[in-house]
Amino acid sequence: MNTLRLPTSEGGTELYTLHGTPVDASPLAPSHSRTAFAAVHVVADPTAPNGPDQPARLDWEATLAFRHHLWDLGLGVADAMDTAQRGMGLDWPATAELIQRSGAEAVARGAALACGVNTDQLTSTHADLESVISAYEEQLDVVQNAGATPVIMASRVLAAGAQGPQDYTKVYGHLLRRADRPVILHWLGTAFDPALAGYWGYTDPAQAVEPVAELITEHAEKVEGIKVSLLDSSLEVRLRRLLPEGVRLYTGDDFHYPELILGDEQGHSDALLGIFAAIGPAAAQALAALDRGETDRYNALMDPTVPLARHLFGAPTFYYKTGVAFLSWLNGHQNGFHMVGGLHSARDLPHLAQIVRLADRAGVLSDPDLATARMRALLEVSGVQQ
């Protein structure tokens, strides 16, 4: 019996027996009714130095195998983004190599890949607009040369130096004109990165909705979509309804994704979500059900994943990457629970224990025996007797 003595949030422990039935993880074709990307993490090499402020050293075999796992499920892969610890342990040299390696794998199998373009190679937190543009251009070239769809990520340096909306218009207008293919824009809220406060030149994100829609409309031929990670479903829907025809709204709302993807009579959001890396089989099967018009089945698969997502992305939200890597380890996609920058220590044991409970209930522990064995080992080495 897969029973563990798990820590509780109140202190102490309780017995918990895994009882969930794993969701079918058979290969699937990509959804034809929704475009869906899973934003993926990176696997640290547990034998190499990967502490705070050290260059990232990856387990390349496990990192790339996880991308193939998601492609096999019919999901696209969004790489080198915040889930991959951009700005939280993954430095630019490692990121560039990641983009090149993932790009080669995607091209070889004809799979969907989008990769983040940022300015994190800049060593100063403040820089003039021309330096910001040059940094973006360098990374844009790396992504385009890898054959991936560029995701123009929000820049901390731009947020620190921009004097108003006109500076964002200048930077993004230049990049969109320069891109050799349609890109995905990325609006990341302060819950994910506090350094992005005031992005687009507005203190209140609600004030930026119309200007962002205007920017996209002006450059519609160069914008494939925009990923919105504000954790505010009403703002997302408002922006979605302002977008020109043919431009997708990719939800990055890891709290409200089931209803946003399902949509309403006026449209739906597509998906570019970190939670999809953690719930891959459930997300893939749910999208397949939606393709068949089986809304009840879609909800039955998606709804149990929401408590897990809300826990993983609970405050401080930017540490959600720890939970994604933890589930990857529990599910056998990597040999150790280690992260670059030492970020595996960002969540405490009661938080990880609750991930076990909620992942079990959602059916996303693919091998309950393995998950139990690995969690038991972690508990015992942490001093929780079983």
CSV table of N, CA and C in Angstrom, one decimal, residues 138-264:
chain,number,residue,atom,x,y,z
A,138,GLU,N,20.1,40.2,-30.2
A,138,GLU,CA,21.0,39.1,-30.1
A,138,GLU,C,20.2,37.8,-29.8
A,139,GLN,N,19.3,37.9,-28.8
A,139,GLN,CA,18.6,36.7,-28.5
A,139,GLN,C,17.6,36.3,-29.5
A,140,LEU,N,17.0,37.3,-30.2
A,140,LEU,CA,16.0,37.0,-31.3
A,140,LEU,C,16.7,36.2,-32.4
A,141,ASP,N,18.0,36.6,-32.7
A,141,ASP,CA,18.7,35.9,-33.7
A,141,ASP,C,18.9,34.4,-33.3
A,142,VAL,N,19.3,34.2,-32.1
A,142,VAL,CA,19.5,32.8,-31.6
A,142,VAL,C,18.3,32.0,-31.8
A,143,VAL,N,17.1,32.5,-31.4
A,143,VAL,CA,15.9,31.8,-31.5
A,143,VAL,C,15.5,31.5,-32.9
A,144,GLN,N,15.6,32.5,-33.7
A,144,GLN,CA,15.2,32.4,-35.1
A,144,GLN,C,16.1,31.4,-35.8
A,145,ASN,N,17.4,31.4,-35.5
A,145,ASN,CA,18.3,30.5,-36.2
A,145,ASN,C,18.1,29.1,-35.7
A,146,ALA,N,17.5,28.9,-34.5
A,146,ALA,CA,17.1,27.6,-34.1
A,146,ALA,C,15.9,27.0,-34.7
A,147,GLY,N,15.2,27.9,-35.4
A,147,GLY,CA,13.9,27.4,-36.1
A,147,GLY,C,12.7,27.5,-35.2
A,148,ALA,N,12.8,28.2,-34.0
A,148,ALA,CA,11.7,28.2,-33.1
A,148,ALA,C,10.9,29.5,-33.2
A,149,THR,N,9.7,29.5,-32.8
A,149,THR,CA,8.9,30.8,-32.7
A,149,THR,C,9.4,31.6,-31.5
A,150,PRO,N,9.8,32.9,-31.8
A,150,PRO,CA,10.3,33.7,-30.7
A,150,PRO,C,9.1,34.2,-29.8
A,151,VAL,N,9.4,34.1,-28.5
A,151,VAL,CA,8.5,34.7,-27.5
A,151,VAL,C,9.2,35.9,-26.9
A,152,ILE,N,8.7,37.1,-27.2
A,152,ILE,CA,9.4,38.3,-26.8
A,152,ILE,C,9.0,38.6,-25.3
A,153,MET,N,9.8,38.2,-24.4
A,153,MET,CA,9.5,38.2,-23.0
A,153,MET,C,9.7,39.6,-22.4
A,154,ALA,N,9.0,39.9,-21.3
A,154,ALA,CA,9.1,41.2,-20.6
A,154,ALA,C,10.5,41.3,-20.0
A,155,SER,N,11.1,42.5,-20.2
A,155,SER,CA,12.5,42.8,-19.8
A,155,SER,C,12.5,43.5,-18.5
A,156,ARG,N,13.2,43.0,-17.5
A,156,ARG,CA,13.4,43.8,-16.3
A,156,ARG,C,14.2,45.1,-16.5
A,157,VAL,N,15.1,45.0,-17.4
A,157,VAL,CA,16.0,46.2,-17.7
A,157,VAL,C,15.1,47.3,-18.3
A,158,LEU,N,14.2,46.9,-19.3
A,158,LEU,CA,13.4,47.8,-19.9
A,158,LEU,C,12.4,48.4,-18.9
A,159,ALA,N,11.9,47.6,-18.0
A,159,ALA,CA,10.9,48.1,-16.9
A,159,ALA,C,11.6,49.1,-16.0
A,160,ALA,N,12.9,48.9,-15.8
A,160,ALA,CA,13.7,49.8,-14.9
A,160,ALA,C,14.0,51.1,-15.6
A,161,GLY,N,14.2,51.1,-16.9
A,161,GLY,CA,14.7,52.3,-17.5
A,161,GLY,C,13.7,53.0,-18.4
A,162,ALA,N,12.5,52.4,-18.7
A,162,ALA,CA,11.6,53.1,-19.6
A,162,ALA,C,11.0,54.3,-18.9
A,163,GLN,N,10.8,55.4,-19.6
A,163,GLN,CA,10.3,56.6,-19.1
A,163,GLN,C,8.8,56.8,-19.3
A,164,GLY,N,8.2,55.9,-20.1
A,164,GLY,CA,6.8,55.9,-20.3
A,164,GLY,C,6.4,55.0,-21.4
A,165,PRO,N,5.1,55.0,-21.8
A,165,PRO,CA,4.6,54.1,-22.8
A,165,PRO,C,5.3,54.2,-24.2
A,166,GLN,N,5.8,55.4,-24.5
A,166,GLN,CA,6.5,55.6,-25.7
A,166,GLN,C,7.7,54.8,-25.9
A,167,ASP,N,8.4,54.5,-24.8
A,167,ASP,CA,9.6,53.7,-24.8
A,167,ASP,C,9.3,52.3,-25.1
A,168,TYR,N,8.2,51.8,-24.6
A,168,TYR,CA,7.8,50.4,-24.9
A,168,TYR,C,7.4,50.3,-26.4
A,169,THR,N,6.7,51.3,-26.9
A,169,THR,CA,6.3,51.3,-28.3
A,169,THR,C,7.5,51.3,-29.2
A,170,LYS,N,8.6,52.1,-28.8
A,170,LYS,CA,9.8,52.1,-29.6
A,170,LYS,C,10.5,50.8,-29.7
A,171,VAL,N,10.7,50.2,-28.5
A,171,VAL,CA,11.4,48.9,-28.4
A,171,VAL,C,10.6,47.8,-29.1
A,172,TYR,N,9.4,47.6,-28.8
A,172,TYR,CA,8.6,46.5,-29.4
A,172,TYR,C,8.4,46.8,-30.9
A,173,GLY,N,8.1,48.0,-31.3
A,173,GLY,CA,7.9,48.3,-32.7
A,173,GLY,C,9.2,47.9,-33.5
A,174,HIS,N,10.4,48.2,-33.0
A,174,HIS,CA,11.6,47.9,-33.6
A,174,HIS,C,11.8,46.4,-33.8
A,175,LEU,N,11.5,45.7,-32.7
A,175,LEU,CA,11.7,44.2,-32.7
A,175,LEU,C,10.7,43.5,-33.6
A,176,LEU,N,9.5,44.0,-33.6
A,176,LEU,CA,8.5,43.4,-34.5
A,176,LEU,C,8.8,43.6,-36.0
A,177,ARG,N,9.3,44.8,-36.3
A,177,ARG,CA,9.7,45.1,-37.7
A,177,ARG,C,10.9,44.2,-38.1
A,178,ARG,N,11.8,43.9,-37.1
A,178,ARG,CA,13.0,43.2,-37.4
A,178,ARG,C,12.8,41.7,-37.5
A,179,ALA,N,11.8,41.1,-36.8
A,179,ALA,CA,11.5,39.7,-36.8
A,179,ALA,C,11.3,39.2,-38.2
A,180,ASP,N,11.8,38.0,-38.4
A,180,ASP,CA,11.6,37.4,-39.8
A,180,ASP,C,10.4,36.4,-39.8
A,181,ARG,N,9.7,36.3,-38.7
A,181,ARG,CA,8.5,35.5,-38.6
A,181,ARG,C,7.6,36.0,-37.5
A,182,PRO,N,6.3,35.7,-37.5
A,182,PRO,CA,5.4,36.2,-36.4
A,182,PRO,C,5.9,35.7,-35.1
A,183,VAL,N,5.8,36.5,-34.1
A,183,VAL,CA,6.3,36.2,-32.7
A,183,VAL,C,5.1,36.2,-31.8
A,184,ILE,N,5.4,35.7,-30.6
A,184,ILE,CA,4.5,35.7,-29.5
A,184,ILE,C,5.0,36.7,-28.5
A,185,LEU,N,4.1,37.7,-28.1
A,185,LEU,CA,4.5,38.6,-27.1
A,185,LEU,C,4.1,38.0,-25.7
A,186,HIS,N,4.7,38.6,-24.6
A,186,HIS,CA,4.6,38.0,-23.3
A,186,HIS,C,4.3,39.1,-22.3
A,187,TRP,N,3.2,39.1,-21.7
A,187,TRP,CA,2.9,40.0,-20.6
A,187,TRP,C,2.9,39.3,-19.3
A,188,LEU,N,3.9,39.5,-18.5
A,188,LEU,CA,4.1,38.8,-17.3
A,188,LEU,C,3.8,39.7,-16.1
A,189,GLY,N,2.9,39.3,-15.2
A,189,GLY,CA,2.5,40.2,-14.1
A,189,GLY,C,3.5,40.1,-12.9
A,190,THR,N,3.3,41.0,-12.0
A,190,THR,CA,4.2,41.1,-10.9
A,190,THR,C,4.2,39.9,-9.9
A,191,ALA,N,3.1,39.2,-9.9
A,191,ALA,CA,3.1,38.0,-9.1
A,191,ALA,C,4.2,37.0,-9.5
A,192,PHE,N,4.5,37.0,-10.8
A,192,PHE,CA,5.6,36.1,-11.4
A,192,PHE,C,6.9,36.8,-11.3
A,193,ASP,N,7.0,38.1,-11.3
A,193,ASP,CA,8.2,38.9,-11.3
A,193,ASP,C,8.0,40.3,-10.8
A,194,PRO,N,8.2,40.6,-9.5
A,194,PRO,CA,7.9,41.9,-9.0
A,194,PRO,C,8.7,43.0,-9.7
A,195,ALA,N,9.8,42.7,-10.4
A,195,ALA,CA,10.6,43.7,-11.1
A,195,ALA,C,9.9,44.2,-12.3
A,196,LEU,N,8.8,43.6,-12.7
A,196,LEU,CA,8.1,44.1,-13.9
A,196,LEU,C,6.9,45.0,-13.6
A,197,ALA,N,6.9,45.6,-12.4
A,197,ALA,CA,5.9,46.5,-12.0
A,197,ALA,C,5.9,47.7,-13.0
A,198,GLY,N,4.7,48.1,-13.4
A,198,GLY,CA,4.6,49.3,-14.3
A,198,GLY,C,4.9,49.0,-15.8
A,199,TYR,N,4.9,47.7,-16.1
A,199,TYR,CA,5.2,47.3,-17.5
A,199,TYR,C,4.2,48.0,-18.5
A,200,TRP,N,4.7,48.2,-19.7
A,200,TRP,CA,4.0,49.0,-20.7
A,200,TRP,C,3.9,50.4,-20.4
A,201,GLY,N,4.4,50.9,-19.2
A,201,GLY,CA,4.3,52.3,-18.9
A,201,GLY,C,3.1,52.7,-18.1
A,202,TYR,N,2.4,51.7,-17.5
A,202,TYR,CA,1.2,52.0,-16.7
A,202,TYR,C,1.3,51.2,-15.4
A,203,THR,N,1.0,52.0,-14.3
A,203,THR,CA,1.0,51.3,-13.0
A,203,THR,C,-0.1,50.3,-12.8
A,204,ASP,N,-1.2,50.6,-13.4
A,204,ASP,CA,-2.4,49.7,-13.3
A,204,ASP,C,-2.4,48.9,-14.6
A,205,PRO,N,-2.3,47.6,-14.6
A,205,PRO,CA,-2.3,46.8,-15.8
A,205,PRO,C,-3.6,47.0,-16.6
A,206,ALA,N,-4.7,47.3,-16.0
A,206,ALA,CA,-5.9,47.6,-16.7
A,206,ALA,C,-5.8,48.7,-17.7
A,207,GLN,N,-5.0,49.7,-17.3
A,207,GLN,CA,-4.8,50.9,-18.2
A,207,GLN,C,-4.0,50.5,-19.5
A,208,ALA,N,-3.3,49.4,-19.4
A,208,ALA,CA,-2.4,49.0,-20.5
A,208,ALA,C,-3.1,48.2,-21.6
A,209,VAL,N,-4.3,47.7,-21.3
A,209,VAL,CA,-5.0,46.7,-22.2
A,209,VAL,C,-5.2,47.3,-23.5
A,210,GLU,N,-5.8,48.5,-23.6
A,210,GLU,CA,-6.0,49.1,-24.9
A,210,GLU,C,-4.7,49.5,-25.7
A,211,PRO,N,-3.7,50.1,-25.0
A,211,PRO,CA,-2.5,50.4,-25.7
A,211,PRO,C,-1.8,49.1,-26.2
A,212,VAL,N,-1.8,48.0,-25.5
A,212,VAL,CA,-1.2,46.8,-25.9
A,212,VAL,C,-1.9,46.3,-27.2
A,213,ALA,N,-3.3,46.3,-27.1
A,213,ALA,CA,-4.1,45.9,-28.3
A,213,ALA,C,-3.8,46.8,-29.5
A,214,GLU,N,-3.6,48.1,-29.3
A,214,GLU,CA,-3.2,48.9,-30.4
A,214,GLU,C,-1.9,48.6,-31.0
A,215,LEU,N,-0.9,48.3,-30.1
A,215,LEU,CA,0.4,47.9,-30.6
A,215,LEU,C,0.3,46.7,-31.5
A,216,ILE,N,-0.4,45.7,-31.0
A,216,ILE,CA,-0.6,44.4,-31.7
A,216,ILE,C,-1.3,44.7,-33.0
A,217,THR,N,-2.3,45.5,-33.0
A,217,THR,CA,-3.1,45.7,-34.3
A,217,THR,C,-2.2,46.4,-35.3
A,218,GLU,N,-1.3,47.3,-34.9
A,218,GLU,CA,-0.4,48.0,-35.8
A,218,GLU,C,0.6,47.1,-36.4
A,219,HIS,N,0.9,46.0,-35.7
A,219,HIS,CA,1.9,45.1,-36.2
A,219,HIS,C,1.3,43.6,-36.4
A,220,ALA,N,0.1,43.5,-36.7
A,220,ALA,CA,-0.6,42.3,-36.6
A,220,ALA,C,0.0,41.2,-37.5
A,221,GLU,N,0.6,41.6,-38.6
A,221,GLU,CA,1.2,40.5,-39.5
A,221,GLU,C,2.5,39.9,-38.8
A,222,LYS,N,3.0,40.6,-37.8
A,222,LYS,CA,4.2,40.0,-37.1
A,222,LYS,C,3.9,39.5,-35.7
A,223,VAL,N,2.6,39.4,-35.3
A,223,VAL,CA,2.3,38.9,-34.0
A,223,VAL,C,1.4,37.7,-34.2
A,224,GLU,N,2.0,36.5,-33.8
A,224,GLU,CA,1.2,35.3,-33.8
A,224,GLU,C,0.2,35.2,-32.6
A,225,GLY,N,0.6,35.8,-31.5
A,225,GLY,CA,-0.2,35.8,-30.3
A,225,GLY,C,0.4,36.6,-29.2
A,226,ILE,N,-0.3,36.7,-28.1
A,226,ILE,CA,0.3,37.2,-26.9
A,226,ILE,C,-0.1,36.3,-25.7
A,227,LYS,N,0.9,36.0,-24.9
A,227,LYS,CA,0.7,35.2,-23.7
A,227,LYS,C,0.5,36.2,-22.5
A,228,VAL,N,-0.6,36.0,-21.8
A,228,VAL,CA,-0.9,36.9,-20.7
A,228,VAL,C,-0.9,36.2,-19.4
A,229,SER,N,0.0,36.6,-18.5
A,229,SER,CA,0.2,35.9,-17.2
A,229,SER,C,-0.1,36.9,-16.1
A,230,LEU,N,-1.3,37.4,-16.0
A,230,LEU,CA,-1.6,38.4,-15.0
A,230,LEU,C,-2.4,37.8,-13.9
A,231,LEU,N,-2.9,36.6,-14.0
A,231,LEU,CA,-3.7,36.0,-13.0
A,231,LEU,C,-5.0,36.8,-12.8
A,232,ASP,N,-5.5,37.4,-13.8
A,232,ASP,CA,-6.7,38.2,-13.8
A,232,ASP,C,-7.5,37.9,-15.0
A,233,SER,N,-8.5,37.0,-14.9
A,233,SER,CA,-9.2,36.4,-16.1
A,233,SER,C,-10.0,37.5,-16.8
A,234,SER,N,-10.5,38.5,-16.0
A,234,SER,CA,-11.3,39.5,-16.7
A,234,SER,C,-10.5,40.4,-17.6
A,235,LEU,N,-9.2,40.7,-17.2
A,235,LEU,CA,-8.4,41.5,-18.0
A,235,LEU,C,-8.0,40.7,-19.3
A,236,GLU,N,-7.7,39.4,-19.1
A,236,GLU,CA,-7.3,38.6,-20.2
A,236,GLU,C,-8.5,38.6,-21.2
A,237,VAL,N,-9.7,38.4,-20.8
A,237,VAL,CA,-10.8,38.3,-21.7
A,237,VAL,C,-11.0,39.6,-22.4
A,238,ARG,N,-10.8,40.7,-21.7
A,238,ARG,CA,-11.0,42.1,-22.2
A,238,ARG,C,-10.0,42.3,-23.4
A,239,LEU,N,-8.7,41.9,-23.1
A,239,LEU,CA,-7.7,42.0,-24.2
A,239,LEU,C,-8.0,41.1,-25.4
A,240,ARG,N,-8.4,39.9,-25.0
A,240,ARG,CA,-8.7,38.9,-26.1
A,240,ARG,C,-9.7,39.4,-27.1
A,241,ARG,N,-10.7,40.2,-26.6
A,241,ARG,CA,-11.8,40.7,-27.5
A,241,ARG,C,-11.4,41.9,-28.3
A,242,LEU,N,-10.2,42.4,-27.9
A,242,LEU,CA,-9.7,43.6,-28.7
A,242,LEU,C,-8.7,43.2,-29.8
A,243,LEU,N,-8.2,41.9,-29.7
A,243,LEU,CA,-7.2,41.5,-30.7
A,243,LEU,C,-7.7,41.4,-32.1
A,244,PRO,N,-6.9,41.7,-33.1
A,244,PRO,CA,-7.3,41.6,-34.5
A,244,PRO,C,-7.5,40.1,-34.8
A,245,GLU,N,-8.2,39.9,-35.8
A,245,GLU,CA,-8.5,38.5,-36.3
A,245,GLU,C,-7.2,37.8,-36.6
A,246,GLY,N,-7.0,36.6,-36.2
A,246,GLY,CA,-5.8,35.8,-36.5
A,246,GLY,C,-4.8,35.9,-35.4
A,247,VAL,N,-4.9,36.8,-34.4
A,247,VAL,CA,-3.9,36.9,-33.4
A,247,VAL,C,-4.5,36.1,-32.1
A,248,ARG,N,-3.7,35.2,-31.6
A,248,ARG,CA,-4.2,34.4,-30.5
A,248,ARG,C,-3.9,35.0,-29.2
A,249,LEU,N,-4.8,34.8,-28.2
A,249,LEU,CA,-4.5,35.1,-26.8
A,249,LEU,C,-4.1,33.8,-26.2
A,250,TYR,N,-2.9,33.7,-25.7
A,250,TYR,CA,-2.4,32.5,-25.0
A,250,TYR,C,-2.6,32.7,-23.5
A,251,THR,N,-3.4,32.0,-22.9
A,251,THR,CA,-3.5,32.2,-21.4
A,251,THR,C,-2.3,31.7,-20.7
A,252,GLY,N,-1.8,32.5,-19.8
A,252,GLY,CA,-0.7,32.1,-18.9
A,252,GLY,C,-1.3,32.2,-17.5
A,253,ASP,N,-2.6,32.1,-17.4
A,253,ASP,CA,-3.3,32.2,-16.1
A,253,ASP,C,-3.4,30.8,-15.5
A,254,ASP,N,-2.5,30.5,-14.5
A,254,ASP,CA,-2.4,29.1,-14.0
A,254,ASP,C,-3.4,28.9,-12.9
A,255,PHE,N,-4.3,29.9,-12.7
A,255,PHE,CA,-5.4,29.8,-11.7
A,255,PHE,C,-6.8,29.5,-12.4
A,256,HIS,N,-7.0,30.1,-13.6
A,256,HIS,CA,-8.3,30.1,-14.2
A,256,HIS,C,-8.2,29.5,-15.6
A,257,TYR,N,-7.2,28.7,-15.9
A,257,TYR,CA,-7.0,28.2,-17.3
A,257,TYR,C,-8.2,27.3,-17.8
A,258,PRO,N,-8.8,26.5,-17.0
A,258,PRO,CA,-9.9,25.6,-17.7
A,258,PRO,C,-11.0,26.4,-18.3
A,259,GLU,N,-11.5,27.4,-17.6
A,259,GLU,CA,-12.6,28.2,-18.2
A,259,GLU,C,-12.1,29.1,-19.3
A,260,LEU,N,-10.9,29.6,-19.2
A,260,LEU,CA,-10.4,30.5,-20.3
A,260,LEU,C,-10.1,29.7,-21.6
A,261,ILE,N,-9.6,28.5,-21.5
A,261,ILE,CA,-9.4,27.7,-22.7
A,261,ILE,C,-10.7,27.2,-23.2
A,262,LEU,N,-11.7,26.9,-22.4
A,262,LEU,CA,-13.0,26.5,-22.8
A,262,LEU,C,-13.7,27.6,-23.6
A,263,GLY,N,-13.6,28.8,-23.0
A,263,GLY,CA,-14.1,30.0,-23.7
A,263,GLY,C,-15.6,30.2,-23.6
A,264,ASP,N,-16.1,31.1,-24.4
A,264,ASP,CA,-17.5,31.4,-24.4
A,264,ASP,C,-18.0,31.7,-25.8
